[in-house]
Short mmCIF file of C-alpha atoms in Angstrom, two decimals:
data_model
loop_
_atom_site.label_atom_id
_atom_site.label_comp_id
_atom_site.label_asym_id
_atom_site.label_seq_id
_atom_site.Cartn_x
_atom_site.Cartn_y
_atom_site.Cartn_z
CA MET A 1 68.65 136.81 -96.66
CA TYR A 2 68.91 139.90 -94.40
CA TYR A 3 66.43 141.56 -92.27
CA HIS A 4 66.04 145.48 -91.92
CA HIS A 5 64.41 146.38 -88.64
CA THR A 6 62.53 149.71 -89.56
CA GLY A 7 61.12 150.07 -86.13
CA TRP A 8 57.98 148.23 -84.57
CA ARG A 9 55.38 149.89 -85.86
CA GLU A 10 56.41 150.20 -89.97
CA GLY A 11 56.82 146.31 -90.91
CA TRP A 12 59.11 145.22 -88.79
CA MET A 13 60.76 142.17 -90.02
CA ASP A 14 60.12 142.44 -93.74
CA PRO A 15 62.68 140.26 -95.23
CA GLN A 16 64.88 142.37 -98.32
CA TYR A 17 66.37 139.84 -100.59
CA GLN A 18 70.46 140.95 -101.45
CA THR A 19 73.12 139.26 -103.99
CA LEU A 20 76.07 140.41 -105.79
CA VAL A 21 75.79 140.87 -109.60
CA ASP A 22 78.84 140.27 -111.72
CA PRO A 23 78.11 142.11 -114.74
CA PHE A 24 81.09 140.54 -116.55
CA VAL A 25 80.22 137.26 -116.11
CA ILE A 26 76.56 137.76 -116.86
CA GLN A 27 77.32 139.80 -120.41
CA ARG A 28 79.92 136.98 -121.27
CA LEU A 29 77.02 134.28 -120.46
CA GLN A 30 74.45 136.12 -122.77
CA SER A 31 77.24 135.94 -125.85
CA VAL A 32 76.99 132.50 -125.56
CA VAL A 33 73.00 131.57 -125.23
CA GLY A 34 71.96 128.88 -127.39
CA SER A 35 75.46 127.26 -127.27
CA GLU A 36 76.70 123.81 -125.38
CA LEU A 37 78.36 124.33 -122.70
CA ILE A 38 80.30 122.79 -119.48
CA ILE A 39 79.59 124.23 -116.52
CA GLU A 40 81.95 123.01 -113.47
CA THR A 41 79.96 124.02 -110.27
CA THR A 42 81.10 123.46 -106.64
CA LYS A 43 78.98 120.58 -106.75
CA ASP A 44 79.65 118.84 -109.89
CA THR A 45 80.00 119.35 -113.62
CA THR A 46 77.21 119.48 -116.15
CA ARG A 47 76.92 119.67 -120.26
CA GLY A 48 74.02 120.90 -121.61
CA THR A 49 72.41 124.26 -124.10
CA LEU A 50 72.44 127.76 -122.65
CA THR A 51 68.74 128.88 -123.16
CA GLU A 52 68.41 131.70 -120.60
CA VAL A 53 70.80 134.14 -118.54
CA GLN A 54 69.01 136.17 -115.15
CA PRO A 55 71.05 138.25 -112.71
CA ASP A 56 71.28 135.37 -110.07
CA HIS A 57 70.64 131.92 -112.33
CA ILE A 58 71.12 130.34 -116.10
CA VAL A 59 68.97 127.74 -117.23
CA LEU A 60 70.60 124.78 -119.05
CA GLN A 61 68.89 122.41 -121.65
CA ILE A 62 70.36 118.83 -121.06
CA GLY A 63 68.41 116.72 -122.74
CA ASP A 64 64.53 116.39 -121.98
CA SER A 65 65.31 118.00 -118.37
CA THR A 66 65.66 121.72 -117.42
CA PHE A 67 68.13 122.63 -115.24
CA PHE A 68 68.44 126.30 -112.95
CA ILE A 69 72.07 127.06 -111.89
CA ARG A 70 72.66 129.82 -109.51
CA ILE A 71 75.17 132.02 -110.92
CA GLN A 72 76.95 132.14 -107.40
CA GLN A 73 78.05 128.64 -107.70
CA ILE A 74 79.70 128.55 -111.04
CA VAL A 75 83.42 127.83 -111.04
CA SER A 76 83.76 127.63 -114.62
CA ILE A 77 82.25 128.02 -118.02
CA MET A 78 84.09 126.13 -121.16
CA PRO A 79 81.97 126.70 -124.88
CA LEU A 80 82.00 123.66 -126.70
#
């Protein structure tokens, strides 16, 4: 999170959220919504059905559980 100082009287220390978005990764993920994928992240590997893609995260359905995975943490994606 980055902080932007606009002056003592004008909302000092109002937080601003900034993130990098890779449009090619998002476009590719959107093309496989509804498919079963193996997602390798910096922490572990998960397998499930991709149900939603947002600019900063994806939603993966694994059985009865829903997982939200940050796109910045994804290392590789393999469709099944």
